[in-house]
Amino acid sequence: DTRIERLEFPVIFVCGTEDGLLPLRRTDGPQDIEEERRLFYVALTRAKEHVVVTHARLRTNPAPVSG
């Protein structure tokens, strides 16, 4: 659907960009890392005006990685 491909927002927030969360440390192979890179790129290119990318300096209680 081309409507979805052109969907844009004034501001995009990408949170939790620490190593191991983005890209996710537990992957099934290089194709999974490429998919995460693609999704990150899509998130960045959906912003009309601003992109806010955040990370934690210290994550004291990391969520367990399931999979």
Short mmCIF file of N, CA and C in Angstrom, two decimals:
data_model
loop_
_atom_site.label_atom_id
_atom_site.label_comp_id
_atom_site.label_asym_id
_atom_site.label_seq_id
_atom_site.Cartn_x
_atom_site.Cartn_y
_atom_site.Cartn_z
N ASP A 1 0.86 -1.18 0.00
CA ASP A 1 0.00 0.00 0.00
C ASP A 1 0.90 1.24 0.00
N THR A 2 0.78 2.09 -1.00
CA THR A 2 1.65 3.26 -1.13
C THR A 2 1.34 4.33 -0.08
N ARG A 3 0.12 4.34 0.47
CA ARG A 3 -0.20 5.31 1.53
C ARG A 3 0.70 5.08 2.74
N ILE A 4 0.91 3.84 3.09
CA ILE A 4 1.74 3.50 4.25
C ILE A 4 3.19 3.86 3.97
N GLU A 5 3.67 3.62 2.78
CA GLU A 5 5.06 3.92 2.45
C GLU A 5 5.37 5.40 2.58
N ARG A 6 4.39 6.27 2.40
CA ARG A 6 4.60 7.71 2.48
C ARG A 6 4.24 8.30 3.83
N LEU A 7 3.90 7.48 4.79
CA LEU A 7 3.48 7.96 6.10
C LEU A 7 4.63 8.67 6.80
N GLU A 8 4.40 9.93 7.19
CA GLU A 8 5.42 10.72 7.88
C GLU A 8 4.81 11.38 9.11
N PHE A 9 5.68 11.71 10.04
CA PHE A 9 5.28 12.33 11.30
C PHE A 9 6.18 13.52 11.57
N PRO A 10 5.68 14.54 12.28
CA PRO A 10 6.52 15.71 12.59
C PRO A 10 7.75 15.34 13.39
N VAL A 11 7.58 14.46 14.38
CA VAL A 11 8.70 14.08 15.26
C VAL A 11 8.70 12.56 15.40
N ILE A 12 9.89 11.97 15.35
CA ILE A 12 10.05 10.53 15.56
C ILE A 12 10.97 10.34 16.76
N PHE A 13 10.58 9.49 17.70
CA PHE A 13 11.40 9.12 18.84
C PHE A 13 11.86 7.68 18.66
N VAL A 14 13.16 7.47 18.77
CA VAL A 14 13.73 6.12 18.77
C VAL A 14 14.45 5.97 20.10
N CYS A 15 13.93 5.10 20.95
CA CYS A 15 14.44 4.97 22.31
C CYS A 15 15.17 3.65 22.51
N GLY A 16 16.08 3.63 23.46
CA GLY A 16 16.77 2.40 23.81
C GLY A 16 17.79 1.96 22.78
N THR A 17 18.60 2.90 22.32
CA THR A 17 19.55 2.57 21.25
C THR A 17 20.90 2.11 21.78
N GLU A 18 20.91 1.49 22.95
CA GLU A 18 22.16 0.98 23.48
C GLU A 18 22.61 -0.27 22.71
N ASP A 19 23.93 -0.49 22.74
CA ASP A 19 24.49 -1.69 22.13
C ASP A 19 23.86 -2.92 22.78
N GLY A 20 23.39 -3.83 21.99
CA GLY A 20 22.73 -5.03 22.50
C GLY A 20 21.23 -4.93 22.42
N LEU A 21 20.70 -3.71 22.42
CA LEU A 21 19.27 -3.51 22.20
C LEU A 21 19.00 -3.10 20.76
N LEU A 22 19.90 -2.33 20.20
CA LEU A 22 19.78 -1.92 18.81
C LEU A 22 21.16 -1.91 18.19
N PRO A 23 21.53 -2.86 17.39
CA PRO A 23 20.72 -4.03 17.04
C PRO A 23 20.66 -5.03 18.20
N LEU A 24 19.60 -5.77 18.21
CA LEU A 24 19.38 -6.76 19.26
C LEU A 24 20.50 -7.78 19.26
N ARG A 25 21.08 -8.02 20.42
CA ARG A 25 22.23 -8.92 20.52
C ARG A 25 21.86 -10.34 20.10
N ARG A 26 20.67 -10.77 20.46
CA ARG A 26 20.24 -12.13 20.11
C ARG A 26 19.54 -12.12 18.77
N THR A 27 20.23 -12.55 17.77
CA THR A 27 19.65 -12.63 16.44
C THR A 27 19.93 -14.01 15.87
N ASP A 28 19.20 -14.34 14.83
CA ASP A 28 19.38 -15.64 14.19
C ASP A 28 20.40 -15.59 13.06
N GLY A 29 20.98 -14.43 12.83
CA GLY A 29 21.98 -14.36 11.78
C GLY A 29 22.06 -12.97 11.18
N PRO A 30 22.93 -12.83 10.17
CA PRO A 30 23.13 -11.51 9.54
C PRO A 30 21.86 -10.91 8.94
N GLN A 31 20.95 -11.76 8.47
CA GLN A 31 19.71 -11.23 7.88
C GLN A 31 18.86 -10.52 8.92
N ASP A 32 18.92 -10.97 10.18
CA ASP A 32 18.17 -10.30 11.24
C ASP A 32 18.76 -8.93 11.56
N ILE A 33 20.08 -8.83 11.57
CA ILE A 33 20.73 -7.54 11.82
C ILE A 33 20.40 -6.58 10.68
N GLU A 34 20.42 -7.07 9.46
CA GLU A 34 20.07 -6.22 8.31
C GLU A 34 18.62 -5.74 8.41
N GLU A 35 17.73 -6.59 8.87
CA GLU A 35 16.33 -6.20 9.04
C GLU A 35 16.20 -5.12 10.10
N GLU A 36 16.95 -5.22 11.20
CA GLU A 36 16.91 -4.19 12.23
C GLU A 36 17.47 -2.88 11.70
N ARG A 37 18.53 -2.94 10.91
CA ARG A 37 19.07 -1.72 10.29
C ARG A 37 18.05 -1.08 9.36
N ARG A 38 17.36 -1.92 8.60
CA ARG A 38 16.35 -1.41 7.68
C ARG A 38 15.22 -0.72 8.45
N LEU A 39 14.77 -1.33 9.53
CA LEU A 39 13.69 -0.74 10.33
C LEU A 39 14.14 0.57 10.98
N PHE A 40 15.39 0.63 11.44
CA PHE A 40 15.93 1.86 12.01
C PHE A 40 15.95 2.96 10.95
N TYR A 41 16.39 2.63 9.75
CA TYR A 41 16.42 3.58 8.64
C TYR A 41 15.01 4.08 8.33
N VAL A 42 14.05 3.16 8.29
CA VAL A 42 12.66 3.54 8.02
C VAL A 42 12.17 4.51 9.09
N ALA A 43 12.47 4.22 10.36
CA ALA A 43 12.05 5.12 11.44
C ALA A 43 12.64 6.51 11.23
N LEU A 44 13.93 6.58 10.90
CA LEU A 44 14.57 7.88 10.72
C LEU A 44 14.01 8.65 9.54
N THR A 45 13.67 7.95 8.49
CA THR A 45 13.19 8.64 7.28
C THR A 45 11.71 8.99 7.34
N ARG A 46 11.02 8.62 8.39
CA ARG A 46 9.60 8.98 8.53
C ARG A 46 9.41 10.34 9.20
N ALA A 47 10.49 10.93 9.69
CA ALA A 47 10.39 12.22 10.39
C ALA A 47 10.36 13.36 9.40
N LYS A 48 9.37 14.24 9.57
CA LYS A 48 9.28 15.43 8.73
C LYS A 48 10.23 16.52 9.22
N GLU A 49 10.34 16.67 10.55
CA GLU A 49 11.08 17.79 11.11
C GLU A 49 12.20 17.37 12.07
N HIS A 50 11.89 16.48 13.00
CA HIS A 50 12.86 16.15 14.05
C HIS A 50 12.91 14.65 14.31
N VAL A 51 14.10 14.19 14.65
CA VAL A 51 14.31 12.82 15.13
C VAL A 51 14.98 12.92 16.49
N VAL A 52 14.43 12.23 17.47
CA VAL A 52 15.02 12.19 18.80
C VAL A 52 15.45 10.75 19.05
N VAL A 53 16.76 10.54 19.22
CA VAL A 53 17.31 9.22 19.47
C VAL A 53 17.86 9.21 20.89
N THR A 54 17.40 8.28 21.71
CA THR A 54 17.83 8.25 23.11
C THR A 54 18.52 6.94 23.45
N HIS A 55 19.32 7.00 24.50
CA HIS A 55 19.95 5.81 25.06
C HIS A 55 20.16 6.05 26.55
N ALA A 56 20.28 4.96 27.28
CA ALA A 56 20.54 5.07 28.72
C ALA A 56 22.04 5.06 28.95
N ARG A 57 22.51 5.94 29.80
CA ARG A 57 23.93 5.89 30.18
C ARG A 57 24.22 4.62 30.96
N LEU A 58 23.25 4.23 31.77
CA LEU A 58 23.38 3.03 32.58
C LEU A 58 22.02 2.37 32.65
N ARG A 59 21.96 1.13 32.34
CA ARG A 59 20.71 0.37 32.43
C ARG A 59 20.88 -0.61 33.58
N THR A 60 20.29 -0.29 34.73
CA THR A 60 20.50 -1.08 35.94
C THR A 60 19.66 -2.33 35.99
N ASN A 61 18.54 -2.34 35.29
CA ASN A 61 17.67 -3.50 35.30
C ASN A 61 17.25 -3.81 33.87
N PRO A 62 18.17 -4.34 33.07
CA PRO A 62 17.81 -4.57 31.68
C PRO A 62 16.73 -5.62 31.53
N ALA A 63 15.86 -5.40 30.59
CA ALA A 63 14.80 -6.37 30.32
C ALA A 63 15.44 -7.62 29.73
N PRO A 64 14.97 -8.79 30.15
CA PRO A 64 15.54 -10.01 29.58
C PRO A 64 15.22 -10.10 28.09
N VAL A 65 16.17 -10.61 27.34
CA VAL A 65 15.96 -10.80 25.90
C VAL A 65 15.34 -12.15 25.70
N SER A 66 14.16 -12.16 25.08
CA SER A 66 13.49 -13.42 24.84
C SER A 66 13.70 -13.85 23.39
N GLY A 67 13.54 -15.10 23.15
CA GLY A 67 13.64 -15.53 21.75
C GLY A 67 14.16 -16.87 21.56
#
